[in-house]
Amino acid sequence: REDLWVREGKILNPEKLFFDEKGSADVQLDCKDSIIAPGFIDVQINGGFGVDFSLATDDFKSGIDLVSQKILSHGVTSFCPTLVTSPPSVYHQVLPQISIRNGGVHGAGILGAHLEGPFISKEKKGAHPEHCLRTFEEGAFQDLLATYGSLDCVRIVTLAPEMKRSSEVIRELTKRGICVSLGHSVANLSQAEEAVQHGATFITHLFNAMLPFHHRDPGIVGLLTIPAGRRVFYGMISDGIHTNPAALRIAHRAHPKGLVLVTDAIAGMGLAPGRHTLGQQVIEIDGLNTYIAGTKTLSGSVATMDTCVRHFQEATGCSVETALEAASLHPAQLLGIEHKKGTLNYDSDADFLMLNDGLYVQATYIAGEEVWRQDALGM
């Protein structure tokens, strides 16, 4: 019901303007009853619109530019391009081409890469190619560095905590400010808790590619009820396919403040059904279902972030604010950037959306500048 004041790309405290500077607004915009919400942050997106972040191509940069431009219409103002398990040569070629940058008319901001694998469990590899999986050898952290080539632009690493020597790797990554996520794993609860003690703070797509909840050993899912003092966030693909709405409700009720919506989108997002890629694998898209070709193994999603927000709200019956926070505030807290992104607080970046009551994006703003708007024709 109030005004949002923006100056020089930041959200402004108007008191300073009124009382100290005796100023007023240069430009006024009628938002016509829209909901104004912080821009969405997608911390797990493998590609989209025919672009696959796990394929080393000569024009990788133009691919990442295309995706960052196109996701503005889904309300995403910053993201972590995600690479699935790949041979070292792919990391060595692709990672130097990913640069952390602010968003703008050119597209959503890049917060750093999310490396999902190759240090994951064979039993829960999901759509990751088995021949590229790796374990930690002696000098585990050096091994990881040799595999990836560089950690300069890396923001999140997903690994399986039951692997030998994973504790030292988690400690080293955390020390460098890299978020460690647990996923594609057969870890039991005590292995998962130990990983959290060493600094892991995230769970990659909860319920998918991990042991199902068992009452005698809840596995990674048990981290949702971890005692106070340690915050664990968890990603969920709320597309109506990867997780049953009841599972979404259970997780949300157990730990509402930790839920982070992710798309886990693959190259086929935004394209017609048919065959597409995910790293080294061929993927078959049938409606909203995505499978490794010739199997029934789910592989990423083709859902957009705004669809996930709407589905989450519908499935859980949560408030609009709660649904929006799961795509903005929570991922910002996970990455430790909540002082800049994920809220509409004074002095934070003016990355925000205008949505209608059905939570469809009407316009996207980055640093106070309009970067996308639904045109009058409803295109």
GROMACS .gro file of C-alpha atoms in nm:
model
  379
    1ARG     CA    1   0.000   0.000   0.000
    2GLU     CA    2   0.303   0.227   0.023
    3ASP     CA    3   0.548   0.396  -0.208
    4LEU     CA    4   0.881   0.243  -0.299
    5TRP     CA    5   1.153   0.503  -0.340
    6VAL     CA    6   1.454   0.432  -0.560
    7ARG     CA    7   1.768   0.631  -0.627
    8GLU     CA    8   2.096   0.535  -0.799
    9GLY     CA    9   1.999   0.171  -0.817
   10LYS     CA   10   1.922   0.138  -0.444
   11ILE     CA   11   1.602   0.143  -0.242
   12LEU     CA   12   1.593   0.476  -0.062
   13ASN     CA   13   1.472   0.574   0.282
   14PRO     CA   14   1.244   0.866   0.186
   15GLU     CA   15   1.282   1.037   0.527
   16LYS     CA   16   1.637   1.131   0.434
   17LEU     CA   17   1.508   1.282   0.110
   18PHE     CA   18   1.218   1.473   0.269
   19PHE     CA   19   1.380   1.601   0.586
   20ASP     CA   20   1.752   1.628   0.509
   21GLU     CA   21   1.741   1.721   0.144
   22LYS     CA   22   1.390   1.869   0.122
   23GLY     CA   23   1.360   1.683  -0.208
   24SER     CA   24   1.081   1.498  -0.386
   25ALA     CA   25   1.047   1.237  -0.657
   26ASP     CA   26   1.170   1.325  -1.008
   27VAL     CA   27   0.970   1.044  -1.166
   28GLN     CA   28   0.649   0.891  -1.034
   29LEU     CA   29   0.517   0.561  -1.153
   30ASP     CA   30   0.165   0.432  -1.097
   31CYS     CA   31   0.201   0.059  -1.028
   32LYS     CA   32  -0.176   0.009  -1.079
   33ASP     CA   33  -0.234  -0.216  -0.779
   34SER     CA   34   0.054  -0.452  -0.860
   35ILE     CA   35   0.232  -0.644  -0.588
   36ILE     CA   36   0.591  -0.521  -0.561
   37ALA     CA   37   0.829  -0.800  -0.460
   38PRO     CA   38   1.206  -0.852  -0.450
   39GLY     CA   39   1.352  -1.003  -0.769
   40PHE     CA   40   1.379  -1.382  -0.777
   41ILE     CA   41   1.716  -1.552  -0.729
   42ASP     CA   42   1.767  -1.895  -0.892
   43VAL     CA   43   2.060  -2.081  -0.737
   44GLN     CA   44   2.021  -2.392  -0.953
   45ILE     CA   45   1.964  -2.352  -1.325
   46ASN     CA   46   2.141  -2.574  -1.579
   47GLY     CA   47   2.045  -2.371  -1.885
   48GLY     CA   48   1.740  -2.295  -2.095
   49PHE     CA   49   1.624  -2.185  -2.441
   50GLY     CA   50   1.855  -2.436  -2.609
   51VAL     CA   51   2.160  -2.336  -2.403
   52ASP     CA   52   2.328  -2.598  -2.182
   53PHE     CA   53   2.577  -2.458  -1.926
   54SER     CA   54   2.750  -2.800  -1.907
   55LEU     CA   55   2.852  -2.797  -2.273
   56ALA     CA   56   3.188  -2.642  -2.355
   57THR     CA   57   3.127  -2.435  -2.668
   58ASP     CA   58   3.320  -2.152  -2.830
   59ASP     CA   59   3.024  -1.918  -2.791
   60PHE     CA   60   2.950  -2.012  -2.430
   61LYS     CA   61   2.936  -1.643  -2.338
   62SER     CA   62   2.659  -1.569  -2.586
   63GLY     CA   63   2.467  -1.869  -2.449
   64ILE     CA   64   2.484  -1.746  -2.091
   65ASP     CA   65   2.386  -1.398  -2.212
   66LEU     CA   66   2.081  -1.538  -2.388
   67VAL     CA   67   1.960  -1.725  -2.078
   68SER     CA   68   2.020  -1.426  -1.849
   69GLN     CA   69   1.818  -1.208  -2.087
   70LYS     CA   70   1.529  -1.453  -2.126
   71ILE     CA   71   1.479  -1.531  -1.755
   72LEU     CA   72   1.401  -1.164  -1.684
   73SER     CA   73   1.046  -1.239  -1.799
   74HIS     CA   74   1.024  -1.510  -1.528
   75GLY     CA   75   1.113  -1.252  -1.261
   76VAL     CA   76   1.469  -1.381  -1.210
   77THR     CA   77   1.705  -1.089  -1.143
   78SER     CA   78   2.012  -1.296  -1.043
   79PHE     CA   79   2.117  -1.659  -1.073
   80CYS     CA   80   2.388  -1.922  -1.034
   81PRO     CA   81   2.456  -2.097  -1.366
   82THR     CA   82   2.477  -2.466  -1.274
   83LEU     CA   83   2.701  -2.735  -1.423
   84VAL     CA   84   2.611  -3.100  -1.381
   85THR     CA   85   2.877  -3.372  -1.349
   86SER     CA   86   3.120  -3.330  -1.639
   87PRO     CA   87   3.474  -3.433  -1.737
   88PRO     CA   88   3.748  -3.203  -1.600
   89SER     CA   89   3.808  -3.064  -1.951
   90VAL     CA   90   3.457  -2.914  -1.949
   91TYR     CA   91   3.509  -2.736  -1.614
   92HIS     CA   92   3.849  -2.609  -1.734
   93GLN     CA   93   3.691  -2.468  -2.048
   94VAL     CA   94   3.362  -2.334  -1.909
   95LEU     CA   95   3.444  -2.191  -1.565
   96PRO     CA   96   3.689  -1.925  -1.692
   97GLN     CA   97   3.404  -1.803  -1.917
   98ILE     CA   98   3.165  -1.742  -1.628
   99SER     CA   99   3.212  -1.402  -1.471
  100ILE     CA  100   3.028  -1.266  -1.172
  101ARG     CA  101   2.843  -0.955  -1.285
  102ASN     CA  102   2.555  -0.725  -1.202
  103GLY     CA  103   2.228  -0.755  -1.383
  104GLY     CA  104   2.077  -0.489  -1.608
  105VAL     CA  105   1.897  -0.453  -1.941
  106HIS     CA  106   2.144  -0.710  -2.078
  107GLY     CA  107   2.002  -0.971  -1.837
  108ALA     CA  108   1.993  -1.111  -1.485
  109GLY     CA  109   2.302  -1.078  -1.265
  110ILE     CA  110   2.540  -1.373  -1.228
  111LEU     CA  111   2.622  -1.458  -0.865
  112GLY     CA  112   2.874  -1.733  -0.943
  113ALA     CA  113   2.860  -2.094  -1.060
  114HIS     CA  114   2.690  -2.388  -0.888
  115LEU     CA  115   2.891  -2.707  -0.948
  116GLU     CA  116   2.665  -3.008  -0.896
  117GLY     CA  117   2.899  -3.307  -0.897
  118PRO     CA  118   3.115  -3.493  -0.993
  119PHE     CA  119   3.180  -3.586  -0.626
  120ILE     CA  120   2.844  -3.755  -0.580
  121SER     CA  121   2.702  -4.101  -0.517
  122LYS     CA  122   2.678  -4.358  -0.795
  123GLU     CA  123   2.353  -4.492  -0.645
  124LYS     CA  124   2.186  -4.151  -0.657
  125LYS     CA  125   2.345  -4.008  -0.967
  126GLY     CA  126   2.008  -3.918  -1.122
  127ALA     CA  127   2.076  -3.768  -1.465
  128HIS     CA  128   2.452  -3.739  -1.403
  129PRO     CA  129   2.676  -3.953  -1.631
  130GLU     CA  130   2.829  -4.237  -1.429
  131HIS     CA  131   3.161  -4.245  -1.617
  132CYS     CA  132   3.236  -3.887  -1.503
  133LEU     CA  133   3.171  -3.942  -1.130
  134ARG     CA  134   3.469  -3.908  -0.898
  135THR     CA  135   3.566  -3.988  -0.540
  136PHE     CA  136   3.809  -3.796  -0.319
  137GLU     CA  137   4.160  -3.944  -0.325
  138GLU     CA  138   4.451  -3.857  -0.094
  139GLY     CA  139   4.483  -3.479  -0.086
  140ALA     CA  140   4.110  -3.453  -0.145
  141PHE     CA  141   4.093  -3.076  -0.178
  142GLN     CA  142   4.380  -3.068  -0.429
  143ASP     CA  143   4.192  -3.334  -0.620
  144LEU     CA  144   3.884  -3.111  -0.632
  145LEU     CA  145   4.094  -2.813  -0.747
  146ALA     CA  146   4.250  -3.021  -1.023
  147THR     CA  147   3.905  -3.135  -1.138
  148TYR     CA  148   3.749  -2.788  -1.151
  149GLY     CA  149   4.063  -2.598  -1.251
  150SER     CA  150   3.966  -2.289  -1.056
  151LEU     CA  151   3.723  -2.183  -0.785
  152ASP     CA  152   3.733  -1.812  -0.872
  153CYS     CA  153   3.374  -1.781  -0.986
  154VAL     CA  154   3.229  -2.074  -0.788
  155ARG     CA  155   2.952  -2.001  -0.538
  156ILE     CA  156   2.803  -2.343  -0.456
  157VAL     CA  157   2.936  -2.700  -0.473
  158THR     CA  158   2.699  -2.997  -0.438
  159LEU     CA  159   2.865  -3.313  -0.307
  160ALA     CA  160   2.774  -3.639  -0.131
  161PRO     CA  161   2.882  -3.612   0.236
  162GLU     CA  162   2.920  -3.989   0.288
  163MET     CA  163   3.228  -3.989   0.065
  164LYS     CA  164   3.558  -4.052   0.241
  165ARG     CA  165   3.751  -3.729   0.309
  166SER     CA  166   3.450  -3.511   0.233
  167SER     CA  167   3.484  -3.334   0.572
  168GLU     CA  168   3.815  -3.174   0.485
  169VAL     CA  169   3.677  -3.066   0.146
  170ILE     CA  170   3.369  -2.910   0.309
  171ARG     CA  171   3.590  -2.722   0.555
  172GLU     CA  172   3.821  -2.591   0.280
  173LEU     CA  173   3.535  -2.479   0.055
  174THR     CA  174   3.354  -2.310   0.343
  175LYS     CA  175   3.674  -2.131   0.442
  176ARG     CA  176   3.680  -1.980   0.093
  177GLY     CA  177   3.323  -1.854   0.126
  178ILE     CA  178   3.181  -2.123  -0.104
  179CYS     CA  179   2.846  -2.266  -0.004
  180VAL     CA  180   2.850  -2.647   0.030
  181SER     CA  181   2.531  -2.830  -0.058
  182LEU     CA  182   2.450  -3.193   0.015
  183GLY     CA  183   2.287  -3.389  -0.264
  184HIS     CA  184   2.291  -3.690  -0.497
  185SER     CA  185   2.373  -3.888  -0.188
  186VAL     CA  186   2.296  -4.200   0.017
  187ALA     CA  187   2.415  -4.033   0.339
  188ASN     CA  188   2.258  -4.132   0.668
  189LEU     CA  189   2.158  -3.864   0.917
  190SER     CA  190   2.479  -3.871   1.120
  191GLN     CA  191   2.690  -3.827   0.804
  192ALA     CA  192   2.466  -3.539   0.701
  193GLU     CA  193   2.487  -3.378   1.047
  194GLU     CA  194   2.864  -3.410   1.046
  195ALA     CA  195   2.875  -3.230   0.710
  196VAL     CA  196   2.668  -2.947   0.859
  197GLN     CA  197   2.907  -2.924   1.154
  198HIS     CA  198   3.190  -2.880   0.905
  199GLY     CA  199   3.006  -2.597   0.732
  200ALA     CA  200   2.754  -2.736   0.479
  201THR     CA  201   2.445  -2.509   0.468
  202PHE     CA  202   2.228  -2.630   0.180
  203ILE     CA  203   2.051  -2.940   0.049
  204THR     CA  204   2.026  -2.984  -0.328
  205HIS     CA  205   1.667  -3.051  -0.445
  206LEU     CA  206   1.534  -3.211  -0.127
  207PHE     CA  207   1.379  -3.559  -0.171
  208ASN     CA  208   1.525  -3.595  -0.524
  209ALA     CA  209   1.841  -3.808  -0.559
  210MET     CA  210   1.868  -3.902  -0.191
  211LEU     CA  211   1.751  -4.184   0.034
  212PRO     CA  212   1.380  -4.156   0.109
  213PHE     CA  213   1.283  -4.060   0.463
  214HIS     CA  214   1.295  -4.361   0.698
  215HIS     CA  215   1.176  -4.333   1.057
  216ARG     CA  216   1.484  -4.509   1.201
  217ASP     CA  217   1.729  -4.311   0.994
  218PRO     CA  218   1.577  -4.008   0.825
  219GLY     CA  219   1.891  -3.946   0.613
  220ILE     CA  220   1.951  -3.598   0.472
  221VAL     CA  221   1.578  -3.520   0.506
  222GLY     CA  222   1.630  -3.529   0.884
  223LEU     CA  223   1.835  -3.207   0.861
  224LEU     CA  224   1.508  -3.016   0.827
  225THR     CA  225   1.461  -3.051   1.203
  226ILE     CA  226   1.820  -2.976   1.303
  227PRO     CA  227   1.830  -2.808   1.646
  228ALA     CA  228   1.869  -2.431   1.668
  229GLY     CA  229   2.213  -2.280   1.622
  230ARG     CA  230   2.276  -2.415   1.272
  231ARG     CA  231   2.079  -2.294   0.974
  232VAL     CA  232   2.026  -2.533   0.691
  233PHE     CA  233   1.850  -2.427   0.373
  234TYR     CA  234   1.707  -2.670   0.121
  235GLY     CA  235   1.622  -2.637  -0.246
  236MET     CA  236   1.294  -2.763  -0.385
  237ILE     CA  237   1.181  -2.805  -0.745
  238SER     CA  238   0.820  -2.699  -0.709
  239ASP     CA  239   0.704  -2.794  -1.059
  240GLY     CA  240   0.434  -3.045  -0.967
  241ILE     CA  241   0.648  -3.329  -1.106
  242HIS     CA  242   0.970  -3.364  -0.906
  243THR     CA  243   0.798  -3.345  -0.569
  244ASN     CA  244   0.446  -3.441  -0.478
  245PRO     CA  245   0.253  -3.142  -0.335
  246ALA     CA  246   0.222  -3.330  -0.002
  247ALA     CA  247   0.603  -3.366   0.019
  248LEU     CA  248   0.630  -2.994  -0.049
  249ARG     CA  249   0.385  -2.927   0.234
  250ILE     CA  250   0.568  -3.158   0.478
  251ALA     CA  251   0.903  -2.990   0.412
  252HIS     CA  252   0.753  -2.643   0.431
  253ARG     CA  253   0.578  -2.713   0.762
  254ALA     CA  254   0.890  -2.873   0.910
  255HIS     CA  255   1.124  -2.587   0.820
  256PRO     CA  256   0.950  -2.293   0.647
  257LYS     CA  257   1.243  -2.050   0.684
  258GLY     CA  258   1.484  -2.279   0.500
  259LEU     CA  259   1.288  -2.342   0.182
  260VAL     CA  260   1.457  -2.213  -0.134
  261LEU     CA  261   1.273  -2.254  -0.464
  262VAL     CA  262   1.499  -2.360  -0.752
  263THR     CA  263   1.401  -2.434  -1.111
  264ASP     CA  264   1.678  -2.689  -1.187
  265ALA     CA  265   1.589  -2.586  -1.543
  266ILE     CA  266   1.763  -2.752  -1.836
  267ALA     CA  267   1.834  -2.643  -2.194
  268GLY     CA  268   1.483  -2.748  -2.297
  269MET     CA  269   1.313  -2.484  -2.079
  270GLY     CA  270   1.128  -2.248  -2.311
  271LEU     CA  271   1.153  -2.488  -2.607
  272ALA     CA  272   0.913  -2.732  -2.768
  273PRO     CA  273   0.900  -3.094  -2.644
  274GLY     CA  274   1.152  -3.330  -2.804
  275ARG     CA  275   1.520  -3.416  -2.756
  276HIS     CA  276   1.760  -3.178  -2.583
  277THR     CA  277   2.082  -3.210  -2.382
  278LEU     CA  278   2.191  -3.194  -2.020
  279GLY     CA  279   2.571  -3.202  -2.019
  280GLN     CA  280   2.678  -3.541  -2.153
  281GLN     CA  281   2.324  -3.688  -2.171
  282VAL     CA  282   2.036  -3.671  -2.419
  283ILE     CA  283   1.709  -3.565  -2.257
  284GLU     CA  284   1.357  -3.632  -2.377
  285ILE     CA  285   1.094  -3.369  -2.295
  286ASP     CA  286   0.734  -3.479  -2.277
  287GLY     CA  287   0.504  -3.201  -2.149
  288LEU     CA  288   0.654  -3.092  -1.816
  289ASN     CA  289   0.831  -3.428  -1.773
  290THR     CA  290   1.200  -3.452  -1.862
  291TYR     CA  291   1.369  -3.791  -1.878
  292ILE     CA  292   1.709  -3.927  -1.979
  293ALA     CA  293   1.626  -4.053  -2.328
  294GLY     CA  294   1.501  -4.412  -2.322
  295THR     CA  295   1.452  -4.419  -1.941
  296LYS     CA  296   1.214  -4.289  -1.678
  297THR     CA  297   1.491  -4.111  -1.484
  298LEU     CA  298   1.388  -3.750  -1.421
  299SER     CA  299   1.648  -3.496  -1.527
  300GLY     CA  300   1.608  -3.135  -1.432
  301SER     CA  301   1.293  -2.943  -1.511
  302VAL     CA  302   1.150  -2.712  -1.773
  303ALA     CA  303   0.953  -2.509  -1.520
  304THR     CA  304   1.017  -2.135  -1.490
  305MET     CA  305   1.074  -1.965  -1.155
  306ASP     CA  306   0.742  -1.778  -1.156
  307THR     CA  307   0.561  -2.109  -1.226
  308CYS     CA  308   0.741  -2.266  -0.928
  309VAL     CA  309   0.633  -1.977  -0.703
  310ARG     CA  310   0.270  -2.010  -0.810
  311HIS     CA  311   0.272  -2.389  -0.771
  312PHE     CA  312   0.433  -2.364  -0.426
  313GLN     CA  313   0.171  -2.117  -0.309
  314GLU     CA  314  -0.110  -2.331  -0.444
  315ALA     CA  315   0.029  -2.658  -0.305
  316THR     CA  316   0.097  -2.529   0.046
  317GLY     CA  317  -0.175  -2.265   0.078
  318CYS     CA  318   0.094  -2.036   0.223
  319SER     CA  319   0.067  -1.659   0.213
  320VAL     CA  320   0.178  -1.466  -0.096
  321GLU     CA  321   0.465  -1.317   0.107
  322THR     CA  322   0.588  -1.663   0.209
  323ALA     CA  323   0.582  -1.787  -0.151
  324LEU     CA  324   0.773  -1.481  -0.273
  325GLU     CA  325   1.032  -1.504   0.007
  326ALA     CA  326   1.113  -1.864  -0.089
  327ALA     CA  327   1.233  -1.734  -0.427
  328SER     CA  328   1.402  -1.414  -0.306
  329LEU     CA  329   1.487  -1.368   0.064
  330HIS     CA  330   1.582  -1.730   0.137
  331PRO     CA  331   1.825  -1.778  -0.154
  332ALA     CA  332   1.980  -1.440  -0.065
  333GLN     CA  333   2.025  -1.554   0.298
  334LEU     CA  334   2.173  -1.884   0.180
  335LEU     CA  335   2.437  -1.693  -0.018
  336GLY     CA  336   2.488  -1.434   0.258
  337ILE     CA  337   2.378  -1.143   0.037
  338GLU     CA  338   2.052  -1.055   0.214
  339HIS     CA  339   2.186  -0.706   0.295
  340LYS     CA  340   2.187  -0.638  -0.081
  341LYS     CA  341   1.932  -0.867  -0.245
  342GLY     CA  342   1.613  -1.056  -0.168
  343THR     CA  343   1.434  -0.779   0.027
  344LEU     CA  344   1.288  -0.433  -0.028
  345ASN     CA  345   1.475  -0.290   0.272
  346TYR     CA  346   1.632   0.055   0.253
  347ASP     CA  347   1.980   0.057   0.094
  348SER     CA  348   1.934  -0.281  -0.075
  349ASP     CA  349   1.966  -0.318  -0.453
  350ALA     CA  350   1.651  -0.203  -0.632
  351ASP     CA  351   1.592  -0.541  -0.800
  352PHE     CA  352   1.217  -0.586  -0.785
  353LEU     CA  353   0.914  -0.718  -0.969
  354MET     CA  354   0.562  -0.607  -1.029
  355LEU     CA  355   0.320  -0.898  -1.014
  356ASN     CA  356  -0.055  -0.926  -1.050
  357ASP     CA  357  -0.269  -1.096  -0.788
  358GLY     CA  358  -0.225  -1.431  -0.964
  359LEU     CA  359   0.155  -1.389  -0.917
  360TYR     CA  360   0.220  -1.347  -1.289
  361VAL     CA  361   0.515  -1.116  -1.358
  362GLN     CA  362   0.411  -0.783  -1.513
  363ALA     CA  363   0.749  -0.608  -1.505
  364THR     CA  364   1.106  -0.671  -1.389
  365TYR     CA  365   1.343  -0.403  -1.258
  366ILE     CA  366   1.716  -0.430  -1.186
  367ALA     CA  367   1.897  -0.150  -1.001
  368GLY     CA  368   1.581   0.061  -1.040
  369GLU     CA  369   1.575   0.026  -1.417
  370GLU     CA  370   1.295  -0.149  -1.605
  371VAL     CA  371   1.452  -0.445  -1.784
  372TRP     CA  372   1.139  -0.630  -1.895
  373ARG     CA  373   0.769  -0.554  -1.920
  374GLN     CA  374   0.469  -0.761  -2.026
  375ASP     CA  375   0.348  -0.568  -2.327
  376ALA     CA  376  -0.011  -0.464  -2.382
  377LEU     CA  377  -0.069  -0.757  -2.617
  378GLY     CA  378   0.010  -0.995  -2.334
  379MET     CA  379   0.314  -1.136  -2.517
   0.00000   0.00000   0.00000
